Amino acid sequence: MADLAMECFRIDESGYTGFDLLNADQRFQGASAIAIDDDDAKRLIKQHFPRLQAPELKYRALSRRQSNHPRLLGLMRDLLSDFKCVTYVCDKRFMLTLMFVDYAVEPYYYERGFDFYANGQNYAMASMLHMAGPKLLGKPQFRRLMASFQRAMKEKSDEALNDLVAAARATNWEQIPEVVGPLAHYSAPECLQAIATPGLNTDVAMIVLQSLITRMEVMANGPYRVEHDQSKNLATYHELLQRFIHHEESVQFRATEITTLSFPLKLHEVEQVDSKNTPAVQLADVMIGAAIEAGNNLAGLRTGGLDPEPLLALYADEQFIHMLPSIDFEEQRRFRQGTQGGELINYLAANLMGPKR
C-alpha cells in the first residue's frame, strides 16, 4: 500500500523503441516527472480545458487543434512555474553514436592508459562523429556502420561482430582514424569484447531514468515515490526503477557540473496506475508530449502542433535536460570537467544493467 503522505512524482515517457535507436518514425525519446497531486491536476485540467469531453487528457489529441494551443501553453506555464518538474529528451541517433564511442572506441584507449571520459571527451567525439561522420565516412557507409553496431550490441554473435568490423573497414575511416581506427585497422579485441558483454544493448531507458532520478533526488524534500501509467513501454521503466530502489550500496558520483547521483536513493516506492483515473499522470503525458513534439518540429521532421519557441521559453534551465550533439566543445568541456562519467557508466553497467565490461 502506497504511503500517501510521501511526496509523489508522476512520470510518463514517449518515443520508446527499445534497442532500436534508428527507428525512422520516432527520432526522439524522453520522459517527464512532475510532483503534483490529483486534486491540483484535476483543477488545472478543468481550468484550462473546461469543455473537455474525452475521458483522459492526451497531449497528442489536444495539440492537433489550433484552438487548443493557447490553452496548452497556459497549462504548461502553470505546471512549470508552480510545481517541481523535469523533462529529459534525447536524440536517439546521437545516443547510438555516443554508445559507439563508449563501446567500440573507448576500450581501445582505456587499455592504453587514456581516460576517455575526462572533461567529456567522449561526448565531444560522439558529437563530431554524429554531425560529420556521414560526410567524412560516406553517408551509406556511416548508416551501415551504425546499423551494424546496433545489431552487434543486440545479438552478440560472431557473425554480427564480424559484420561490424567489415562495416568499419568499408568506410573512409582514414578520415577520422582516432574514432573508427580501433575497429577498422586493429579489430580491437577489447572493443569487440565490450560490445559482446551479456546484458548490454542499445536500450537507453536506463539513461533516461538516471537523468530523471538525478533531478528528482534534488527536488524531493525527503523520501518520495513514483507513479506511472500501466503502458507496455513503461513496464521496462518500472523494472529499472525497482532496481534503483533496491540498490542499497552507499556510493556517489558527480554526473555533471551541477548534479550528483547518490545511492541509496531517497526514492522508496514505484507504483503502476491507470492514467484514466489519475489526472496527475495525464499531466506528465502533456509535458513529455509537448517536449517531443518540439524536438520533431525543430529538427524539421514534422510540422504542426505548438510553436516550439514560446514553449521552450517557459522552461528554467534545471527543468529541461537534453542529450543532443553539440559543437561547442569548450562549453561541454567546462560542463563536464571533473565529472565521473566513466565510473558512473561502469557502475550502472555492473550493478543495475548486467556484468561489468
mmCIF file of C-alpha atoms in Angstrom:
data_model
loop_
_atom_site.group_PDB
_atom_site.id
_atom_site.type_symbol
_atom_site.label_atom_id
_atom_site.label_comp_id
_atom_site.label_asym_id
_atom_site.label_seq_id
_atom_site.Cartn_x
_atom_site.Cartn_y
_atom_site.Cartn_z
ATOM 1 C CA MET A 1 0.000 0.000 0.000
ATOM 2 C CA ALA A 2 1.485 3.333 -1.059
ATOM 3 C CA ASP A 3 2.270 5.916 1.601
ATOM 4 C CA LEU A 4 0.006 8.786 0.539
ATOM 5 C CA ALA A 5 1.837 11.234 2.813
ATOM 6 C CA MET A 6 5.078 10.682 0.907
ATOM 7 C CA GLU A 7 5.851 13.178 -1.859
ATOM 8 C CA CYS A 8 4.894 11.675 -5.210
ATOM 9 C CA PHE A 9 6.313 12.312 -8.672
ATOM 10 C CA ARG A 10 4.188 11.253 -11.626
ATOM 11 C CA ILE A 11 6.132 10.224 -14.730
ATOM 12 C CA ASP A 12 5.355 9.429 -18.351
ATOM 13 C CA GLU A 13 7.501 8.581 -21.362
ATOM 14 C CA SER A 14 7.388 8.981 -25.124
ATOM 15 C CA GLY A 15 9.364 7.655 -28.068
ATOM 16 C CA TYR A 16 10.486 4.363 -26.527
ATOM 17 C CA THR A 17 11.511 1.810 -29.180
ATOM 18 C CA GLY A 18 13.685 -0.476 -27.072
ATOM 19 C CA PHE A 19 17.110 -1.250 -28.545
ATOM 20 C CA ASP A 20 16.148 0.209 -31.962
ATOM 21 C CA LEU A 21 17.588 3.719 -31.908
ATOM 22 C CA LEU A 22 17.406 4.028 -35.714
ATOM 23 C CA ASN A 23 13.601 3.903 -35.784
ATOM 24 C CA ALA A 24 12.558 6.203 -38.613
ATOM 25 C CA ASP A 25 9.218 7.201 -37.096
ATOM 26 C CA GLN A 26 10.405 8.130 -33.603
ATOM 27 C CA ARG A 27 13.654 10.114 -33.622
ATOM 28 C CA PHE A 28 13.410 11.377 -30.042
ATOM 29 C CA GLN A 29 12.870 9.629 -26.717
ATOM 30 C CA GLY A 30 12.199 11.157 -23.344
ATOM 31 C CA ALA A 31 10.285 11.247 -20.098
ATOM 32 C CA SER A 32 8.839 13.816 -17.716
ATOM 33 C CA ALA A 33 8.344 13.830 -13.954
ATOM 34 C CA ILE A 34 6.121 16.203 -12.006
ATOM 35 C CA ALA A 35 5.290 16.408 -8.308
ATOM 36 C CA ILE A 36 1.581 17.207 -8.340
ATOM 37 C CA ASP A 37 -1.395 15.599 -6.635
ATOM 38 C CA ASP A 38 -4.606 14.583 -8.373
ATOM 39 C CA ASP A 39 -6.654 17.409 -6.847
ATOM 40 C CA ASP A 40 -4.360 20.107 -8.251
ATOM 41 C CA ALA A 41 -4.138 18.247 -11.550
ATOM 42 C CA LYS A 42 -7.917 17.999 -11.825
ATOM 43 C CA ARG A 43 -8.249 21.706 -11.034
ATOM 44 C CA LEU A 44 -5.754 22.730 -13.719
ATOM 45 C CA ILE A 45 -7.325 20.495 -16.351
ATOM 46 C CA LYS A 46 -10.754 21.956 -15.638
ATOM 47 C CA GLN A 47 -9.337 25.500 -15.627
ATOM 48 C CA HIS A 48 -7.614 25.217 -18.998
ATOM 49 C CA PHE A 49 -9.954 22.734 -20.725
ATOM 50 C CA PRO A 50 -13.395 23.334 -19.180
ATOM 51 C CA ARG A 51 -15.211 21.712 -22.126
ATOM 52 C CA LEU A 52 -13.075 18.599 -22.352
ATOM 53 C CA GLN A 53 -15.304 15.597 -23.102
ATOM 54 C CA ALA A 54 -12.664 12.900 -23.523
ATOM 55 C CA PRO A 55 -12.234 10.512 -20.557
ATOM 56 C CA GLU A 56 -8.498 11.249 -20.485
ATOM 57 C CA LEU A 57 -6.319 14.280 -21.233
ATOM 58 C CA LYS A 58 -3.943 13.307 -24.073
ATOM 59 C CA TYR A 59 -1.414 15.772 -25.455
ATOM 60 C CA ARG A 60 -1.331 14.361 -28.977
ATOM 61 C CA ALA A 61 -5.078 14.666 -29.413
ATOM 62 C CA LEU A 62 -5.194 18.189 -27.987
ATOM 63 C CA SER A 63 -2.260 19.573 -29.987
ATOM 64 C CA ARG A 64 -3.888 18.709 -33.319
ATOM 65 C CA ARG A 65 -6.373 21.553 -32.875
ATOM 66 C CA GLN A 66 -5.004 25.062 -33.294
ATOM 67 C CA SER A 67 -7.671 26.383 -30.898
ATOM 68 C CA ASN A 68 -6.130 24.297 -28.090
ATOM 69 C CA HIS A 69 -2.626 25.739 -28.443
ATOM 70 C CA PRO A 70 -3.074 28.802 -26.189
ATOM 71 C CA ARG A 71 -4.671 26.553 -23.554
ATOM 72 C CA LEU A 72 -1.820 24.054 -23.753
ATOM 73 C CA LEU A 73 0.760 26.824 -23.399
ATOM 74 C CA GLY A 74 -1.156 28.223 -20.434
ATOM 75 C CA LEU A 75 -1.269 24.792 -18.799
ATOM 76 C CA MET A 76 2.457 24.268 -19.383
ATOM 77 C CA ARG A 77 3.189 27.714 -17.932
ATOM 78 C CA ASP A 78 1.299 26.857 -14.742
ATOM 79 C CA LEU A 79 2.981 23.459 -14.389
ATOM 80 C CA LEU A 80 6.484 24.813 -14.925
ATOM 81 C CA SER A 81 6.048 27.827 -12.664
ATOM 82 C CA ASP A 82 4.163 26.247 -9.765
ATOM 83 C CA PHE A 83 5.309 22.619 -9.466
ATOM 84 C CA LYS A 84 8.523 20.626 -9.198
ATOM 85 C CA CYS A 85 9.129 19.065 -12.577
ATOM 86 C CA VAL A 86 11.789 17.925 -15.022
ATOM 87 C CA THR A 87 11.805 16.721 -18.623
ATOM 88 C CA TYR A 88 14.512 14.736 -20.397
ATOM 89 C CA VAL A 89 14.757 14.397 -24.193
ATOM 90 C CA CYS A 90 17.431 12.711 -26.304
ATOM 91 C CA ASP A 91 18.128 12.287 -29.998
ATOM 92 C CA LYS A 92 18.233 8.512 -30.302
ATOM 93 C CA ARG A 93 20.597 8.507 -33.273
ATOM 94 C CA PHE A 94 23.044 10.645 -31.346
ATOM 95 C CA MET A 95 22.692 8.268 -28.408
ATOM 96 C CA LEU A 96 23.690 5.437 -30.738
ATOM 97 C CA THR A 97 26.843 7.288 -31.807
ATOM 98 C CA LEU A 98 27.595 8.025 -28.140
ATOM 99 C CA MET A 99 27.281 4.309 -27.358
ATOM 100 C CA PHE A 100 29.519 3.538 -30.335
ATOM 101 C CA VAL A 101 32.188 5.743 -28.766
ATOM 102 C CA ASP A 102 31.626 4.129 -25.347
ATOM 103 C CA TYR A 103 31.941 0.524 -26.529
ATOM 104 C CA ALA A 104 33.593 0.486 -29.965
ATOM 105 C CA VAL A 105 36.246 3.144 -29.271
ATOM 106 C CA GLU A 106 36.830 3.834 -25.544
ATOM 107 C CA PRO A 107 38.034 0.341 -24.524
ATOM 108 C CA TYR A 108 40.917 0.612 -27.016
ATOM 109 C CA TYR A 109 42.147 3.817 -25.376
ATOM 110 C CA TYR A 110 41.458 2.563 -21.849
ATOM 111 C CA GLU A 111 43.826 -0.362 -22.424
ATOM 112 C CA ARG A 112 46.495 2.179 -23.353
ATOM 113 C CA GLY A 113 46.045 4.321 -20.253
ATOM 114 C CA PHE A 114 43.855 7.135 -21.587
ATOM 115 C CA ASP A 115 40.827 8.401 -19.625
ATOM 116 C CA PHE A 116 38.392 8.869 -22.483
ATOM 117 C CA TYR A 117 35.701 10.374 -20.244
ATOM 118 C CA ALA A 118 37.853 13.138 -18.746
ATOM 119 C CA ASN A 119 36.166 16.503 -19.288
ATOM 120 C CA GLY A 120 33.574 14.995 -21.622
ATOM 121 C CA GLN A 121 35.940 13.891 -24.396
ATOM 122 C CA ASN A 122 33.589 11.019 -25.246
ATOM 123 C CA TYR A 123 30.712 13.462 -25.694
ATOM 124 C CA ALA A 124 32.800 15.723 -27.951
ATOM 125 C CA MET A 125 33.921 12.782 -30.091
ATOM 126 C CA ALA A 126 30.362 11.450 -30.378
ATOM 127 C CA SER A 127 29.097 14.909 -31.395
ATOM 128 C CA MET A 128 31.754 15.154 -34.078
ATOM 129 C CA LEU A 129 31.016 11.632 -35.326
ATOM 130 C CA HIS A 130 27.267 12.238 -35.392
ATOM 131 C CA MET A 131 27.497 15.544 -37.250
ATOM 132 C CA ALA A 132 30.480 14.982 -39.560
ATOM 133 C CA GLY A 133 30.505 11.192 -39.860
ATOM 134 C CA PRO A 134 28.164 10.922 -42.867
ATOM 135 C CA LYS A 135 30.303 13.339 -44.888
ATOM 136 C CA LEU A 136 33.731 12.072 -43.796
ATOM 137 C CA LEU A 137 32.974 8.350 -43.801
ATOM 138 C CA GLY A 138 30.414 8.314 -46.596
ATOM 139 C CA LYS A 139 26.685 8.581 -45.938
ATOM 140 C CA PRO A 140 25.643 4.985 -46.799
ATOM 141 C CA GLN A 141 28.801 3.646 -45.140
ATOM 142 C CA PHE A 142 28.093 5.573 -41.945
ATOM 143 C CA ARG A 143 24.499 4.352 -41.954
ATOM 144 C CA ARG A 144 25.680 0.757 -42.318
ATOM 145 C CA LEU A 145 28.261 1.242 -39.537
ATOM 146 C CA MET A 146 25.630 2.435 -37.056
ATOM 147 C CA ALA A 147 23.153 -0.286 -38.056
ATOM 148 C CA SER A 148 25.857 -2.949 -37.736
ATOM 149 C CA PHE A 149 26.875 -1.635 -34.324
ATOM 150 C CA GLN A 150 23.267 -1.669 -33.094
ATOM 151 C CA ARG A 151 22.840 -5.240 -34.350
ATOM 152 C CA ALA A 152 26.118 -6.379 -32.748
ATOM 153 C CA MET A 153 25.145 -4.877 -29.387
ATOM 154 C CA LYS A 154 21.878 -6.815 -29.520
ATOM 155 C CA GLU A 155 22.910 -10.170 -30.990
ATOM 156 C CA LYS A 156 26.485 -10.594 -29.600
ATOM 157 C CA SER A 157 27.171 -13.227 -32.288
ATOM 158 C CA ASP A 158 30.466 -13.719 -34.128
ATOM 159 C CA GLU A 159 28.635 -13.039 -37.382
ATOM 160 C CA ALA A 160 27.318 -9.692 -36.125
ATOM 161 C CA LEU A 161 30.716 -8.684 -34.709
ATOM 162 C CA ASN A 162 32.492 -9.607 -37.948
ATOM 163 C CA ASP A 163 29.931 -7.639 -39.924
ATOM 164 C CA LEU A 164 30.609 -4.623 -37.692
ATOM 165 C CA VAL A 165 34.353 -4.794 -38.397
ATOM 166 C CA ALA A 166 33.633 -5.145 -42.101
ATOM 167 C CA ALA A 167 31.316 -2.132 -41.978
ATOM 168 C CA ALA A 168 34.036 -0.070 -40.249
ATOM 169 C CA ARG A 169 36.587 -1.067 -42.901
ATOM 170 C CA ALA A 170 34.163 -0.168 -45.696
ATOM 171 C CA THR A 171 34.057 3.459 -44.524
ATOM 172 C CA ASN A 172 36.582 6.161 -45.329
ATOM 173 C CA TRP A 173 37.896 5.531 -41.832
ATOM 174 C CA GLU A 174 41.295 7.133 -42.545
ATOM 175 C CA GLN A 175 39.483 10.479 -42.391
ATOM 176 C CA ILE A 176 38.938 10.019 -38.644
ATOM 177 C CA PRO A 177 41.226 7.125 -37.652
ATOM 178 C CA GLU A 178 41.108 8.047 -33.960
ATOM 179 C CA VAL A 179 37.396 7.144 -33.970
ATOM 180 C CA VAL A 180 36.959 4.268 -36.412
ATOM 181 C CA GLY A 181 40.550 3.024 -36.443
ATOM 182 C CA PRO A 182 40.242 0.783 -33.355
ATOM 183 C CA LEU A 183 37.749 -1.385 -35.259
ATOM 184 C CA ALA A 184 38.740 -0.816 -38.889
ATOM 185 C CA HIS A 185 42.523 -1.003 -38.512
ATOM 186 C CA TYR A 186 43.117 -3.013 -35.354
ATOM 187 C CA SER A 187 39.916 -5.089 -34.966
ATOM 188 C CA ALA A 188 40.486 -4.183 -31.313
ATOM 189 C CA PRO A 189 39.578 -7.278 -29.238
ATOM 190 C CA GLU A 190 38.879 -5.123 -26.164
ATOM 191 C CA CYS A 191 36.202 -3.232 -28.124
ATOM 192 C CA LEU A 192 34.630 -6.392 -29.511
ATOM 193 C CA GLN A 193 34.621 -7.892 -26.015
ATOM 194 C CA ALA A 194 32.867 -4.808 -24.644
ATOM 195 C CA ILE A 195 30.215 -4.963 -27.377
ATOM 196 C CA ALA A 196 29.680 -8.678 -26.683
ATOM 197 C CA THR A 197 29.173 -8.167 -22.945
ATOM 198 C CA PRO A 198 25.988 -10.008 -21.873
ATOM 199 C CA GLY A 199 23.187 -7.790 -20.626
ATOM 200 C CA LEU A 200 24.228 -4.667 -22.525
ATOM 201 C CA ASN A 201 22.338 -3.375 -25.543
ATOM 202 C CA THR A 202 21.340 -0.040 -27.056
ATOM 203 C CA ASP A 203 18.190 0.467 -24.978
ATOM 204 C CA VAL A 204 18.515 3.950 -23.413
ATOM 205 C CA ALA A 205 15.704 3.611 -20.862
ATOM 206 C CA MET A 206 18.324 3.402 -18.099
ATOM 207 C CA ILE A 207 19.908 6.679 -19.248
ATOM 208 C CA VAL A 208 16.525 8.414 -19.369
ATOM 209 C CA LEU A 209 15.669 7.240 -15.861
ATOM 210 C CA GLN A 210 19.095 8.106 -14.486
ATOM 211 C CA SER A 211 18.628 11.685 -15.682
ATOM 212 C CA LEU A 212 15.130 11.986 -14.204
ATOM 213 C CA ILE A 213 16.189 10.447 -10.902
ATOM 214 C CA THR A 214 19.175 12.746 -10.602
ATOM 215 C CA ARG A 215 16.818 15.739 -10.634
ATOM 216 C CA MET A 216 14.044 14.134 -8.569
ATOM 217 C CA GLU A 217 16.573 13.342 -5.859
ATOM 218 C CA VAL A 218 17.454 17.046 -5.703
ATOM 219 C CA MET A 219 13.864 18.286 -5.820
ATOM 220 C CA ALA A 220 12.437 15.869 -3.250
ATOM 221 C CA ASN A 221 12.407 17.151 0.334
ATOM 222 C CA GLY A 222 12.720 13.634 1.721
ATOM 223 C CA PRO A 223 11.624 10.083 0.847
ATOM 224 C CA TYR A 224 9.406 10.053 -2.227
ATOM 225 C CA ARG A 225 7.583 7.678 -4.520
ATOM 226 C CA VAL A 226 6.807 7.466 -8.247
ATOM 227 C CA GLU A 227 3.578 6.671 -10.061
ATOM 228 C CA HIS A 228 3.324 5.900 -13.771
ATOM 229 C CA ASP A 229 0.836 4.531 -16.275
ATOM 230 C CA GLN A 230 0.370 0.826 -16.989
ATOM 231 C CA SER A 231 1.573 1.015 -20.602
ATOM 232 C CA LYS A 232 3.748 -1.727 -22.091
ATOM 233 C CA ASN A 233 6.661 0.667 -22.617
ATOM 234 C CA LEU A 234 6.601 1.823 -19.007
ATOM 235 C CA ALA A 235 6.882 -1.774 -17.812
ATOM 236 C CA THR A 236 10.589 -1.547 -18.696
ATOM 237 C CA TYR A 237 10.919 1.703 -16.760
ATOM 238 C CA HIS A 238 9.088 0.109 -13.824
ATOM 239 C CA GLU A 239 11.587 -2.755 -13.624
ATOM 240 C CA LEU A 240 14.518 -0.330 -13.765
ATOM 241 C CA LEU A 241 13.010 1.869 -11.060
ATOM 242 C CA GLN A 242 12.692 -1.182 -8.844
ATOM 243 C CA ARG A 243 16.393 -1.903 -9.368
ATOM 244 C CA PHE A 244 17.275 1.662 -8.386
ATOM 245 C CA ILE A 245 15.123 1.441 -5.261
ATOM 246 C CA HIS A 246 16.592 -1.869 -4.109
ATOM 247 C CA HIS A 247 20.216 -0.863 -4.639
ATOM 248 C CA GLU A 248 21.433 -0.122 -1.118
ATOM 249 C CA GLU A 249 25.192 0.304 -1.558
ATOM 250 C CA SER A 250 26.422 3.715 -0.381
ATOM 251 C CA VAL A 251 28.142 5.465 -3.304
ATOM 252 C CA GLN A 252 28.106 8.880 -5.010
ATOM 253 C CA PHE A 253 29.055 10.098 -8.495
ATOM 254 C CA ARG A 254 29.449 13.592 -9.889
ATOM 255 C CA ALA A 255 27.356 13.313 -13.052
ATOM 256 C CA THR A 256 27.742 16.874 -14.417
ATOM 257 C CA GLU A 257 28.889 20.290 -13.262
ATOM 258 C CA ILE A 258 25.609 20.773 -11.364
ATOM 259 C CA THR A 259 24.399 17.261 -10.479
ATOM 260 C CA THR A 260 25.401 14.211 -8.475
ATOM 261 C CA LEU A 261 23.846 10.776 -8.173
ATOM 262 C CA SER A 262 23.976 9.136 -4.737
ATOM 263 C CA PHE A 263 22.901 5.682 -3.585
ATOM 264 C CA PRO A 264 20.873 4.620 -1.726
ATOM 265 C CA LEU A 265 18.214 6.853 -3.210
ATOM 266 C CA LYS A 266 15.506 8.834 -1.467
ATOM 267 C CA LEU A 267 13.138 7.068 -3.875
ATOM 268 C CA HIS A 268 11.280 4.419 -1.845
ATOM 269 C CA GLU A 269 8.334 3.198 -3.938
ATOM 270 C CA VAL A 270 7.103 2.887 -7.513
ATOM 271 C CA GLU A 271 3.502 2.084 -8.457
ATOM 272 C CA GLN A 272 1.679 1.456 -11.719
ATOM 273 C CA VAL A 273 -1.682 3.191 -12.017
ATOM 274 C CA ASP A 274 -4.443 3.605 -14.592
ATOM 275 C CA SER A 275 -3.879 7.027 -16.159
ATOM 276 C CA LYS A 276 -7.591 7.360 -16.911
ATOM 277 C CA ASN A 277 -8.176 7.591 -13.158
ATOM 278 C CA THR A 278 -5.078 9.674 -12.377
ATOM 279 C CA PRO A 279 -5.173 13.277 -13.678
ATOM 280 C CA ALA A 280 -1.634 13.891 -12.363
ATOM 281 C CA VAL A 281 -0.206 11.194 -14.667
ATOM 282 C CA GLN A 282 -2.144 12.740 -17.549
ATOM 283 C CA LEU A 283 -0.264 15.996 -16.970
ATOM 284 C CA ALA A 284 3.043 14.118 -17.174
ATOM 285 C CA ASP A 285 1.825 12.933 -20.604
ATOM 286 C CA VAL A 286 1.214 16.560 -21.606
ATOM 287 C CA MET A 287 4.709 17.587 -20.523
ATOM 288 C CA ILE A 288 6.628 14.898 -22.384
ATOM 289 C CA GLY A 289 4.306 15.082 -25.381
ATOM 290 C CA ALA A 290 4.979 18.797 -25.759
ATOM 291 C CA ALA A 291 8.748 18.325 -25.467
ATOM 292 C CA ILE A 292 8.938 15.503 -28.026
ATOM 293 C CA GLU A 293 6.749 17.431 -30.456
ATOM 294 C CA ALA A 294 9.007 20.485 -30.082
ATOM 295 C CA GLY A 295 12.054 18.334 -30.843
ATOM 296 C CA ASN A 296 10.481 16.941 -34.005
ATOM 297 C CA ASN A 297 9.450 20.400 -35.188
ATOM 298 C CA LEU A 298 12.851 21.982 -34.509
ATOM 299 C CA ALA A 299 14.565 19.104 -36.343
ATOM 300 C CA GLY A 300 12.271 19.626 -39.340
ATOM 301 C CA LEU A 301 10.879 16.101 -39.050
ATOM 302 C CA ARG A 302 7.259 17.138 -38.532
ATOM 303 C CA THR A 303 5.055 20.193 -38.697
ATOM 304 C CA GLY A 304 2.051 21.346 -36.699
ATOM 305 C CA GLY A 305 1.366 21.406 -33.013
ATOM 306 C CA LEU A 306 2.670 24.010 -30.607
ATOM 307 C CA ASP A 307 5.203 26.590 -31.744
ATOM 308 C CA PRO A 308 8.381 25.287 -30.044
ATOM 309 C CA GLU A 309 9.928 28.698 -29.345
ATOM 310 C CA PRO A 310 7.329 30.050 -26.869
ATOM 311 C CA LEU A 311 7.060 26.577 -25.338
ATOM 312 C CA LEU A 312 10.793 26.168 -24.668
ATOM 313 C CA ALA A 313 10.980 29.723 -23.318
ATOM 314 C CA LEU A 314 8.812 28.561 -20.387
ATOM 315 C CA TYR A 315 11.464 26.180 -19.027
ATOM 316 C CA ALA A 316 14.047 27.075 -16.421
ATOM 317 C CA ASP A 317 17.480 25.571 -17.099
ATOM 318 C CA GLU A 318 17.134 22.877 -14.452
ATOM 319 C CA GLN A 319 13.699 21.815 -15.750
ATOM 320 C CA PHE A 320 14.868 20.635 -19.156
ATOM 321 C CA ILE A 321 17.647 18.090 -19.741
ATOM 322 C CA HIS A 322 18.615 17.217 -23.284
ATOM 323 C CA MET A 323 21.158 14.858 -24.801
ATOM 324 C CA LEU A 324 21.857 16.292 -28.233
ATOM 325 C CA PRO A 325 25.080 16.727 -30.220
ATOM 326 C CA SER A 326 26.976 19.970 -29.596
ATOM 327 C CA ILE A 327 29.871 21.577 -31.448
ATOM 328 C CA ASP A 328 30.545 23.963 -28.573
ATOM 329 C CA PHE A 329 33.340 21.732 -27.343
ATOM 330 C CA GLU A 330 34.754 24.283 -24.899
ATOM 331 C CA GLU A 331 31.409 24.736 -23.154
ATOM 332 C CA GLN A 332 30.911 20.977 -22.956
ATOM 333 C CA ARG A 333 34.439 20.512 -21.601
ATOM 334 C CA ARG A 334 33.709 23.040 -18.855
ATOM 335 C CA PHE A 335 30.316 21.500 -18.062
ATOM 336 C CA ARG A 336 31.813 18.009 -17.702
ATOM 337 C CA GLN A 337 35.157 18.947 -16.174
ATOM 338 C CA GLY A 338 35.943 16.775 -13.164
ATOM 339 C CA THR A 339 32.848 14.610 -13.629
ATOM 340 C CA GLN A 340 32.819 10.840 -13.189
ATOM 341 C CA GLY A 341 31.118 9.768 -16.401
ATOM 342 C CA GLY A 342 33.243 6.701 -16.930
ATOM 343 C CA GLU A 343 32.925 5.489 -13.356
ATOM 344 C CA LEU A 344 29.150 6.029 -13.417
ATOM 345 C CA ILE A 345 28.733 4.122 -16.686
ATOM 346 C CA ASN A 346 30.745 1.172 -15.369
ATOM 347 C CA TYR A 347 28.952 1.232 -12.025
ATOM 348 C CA LEU A 348 25.472 1.201 -13.573
ATOM 349 C CA ALA A 349 26.529 -1.499 -16.027
ATOM 350 C CA ALA A 350 27.891 -3.692 -13.252
ATOM 351 C CA ASN A 351 25.167 -3.168 -10.665
ATOM 352 C CA LEU A 352 21.963 -2.265 -12.492
ATOM 353 C CA MET A 353 22.321 -3.378 -16.122
ATOM 354 C CA GLY A 354 24.418 -6.525 -16.160
ATOM 355 C CA PRO A 355 28.032 -7.658 -15.780
ATOM 356 C CA LYS A 356 30.784 -5.032 -15.896
ATOM 357 C CA ARG A 357 32.612 -4.841 -19.204
#
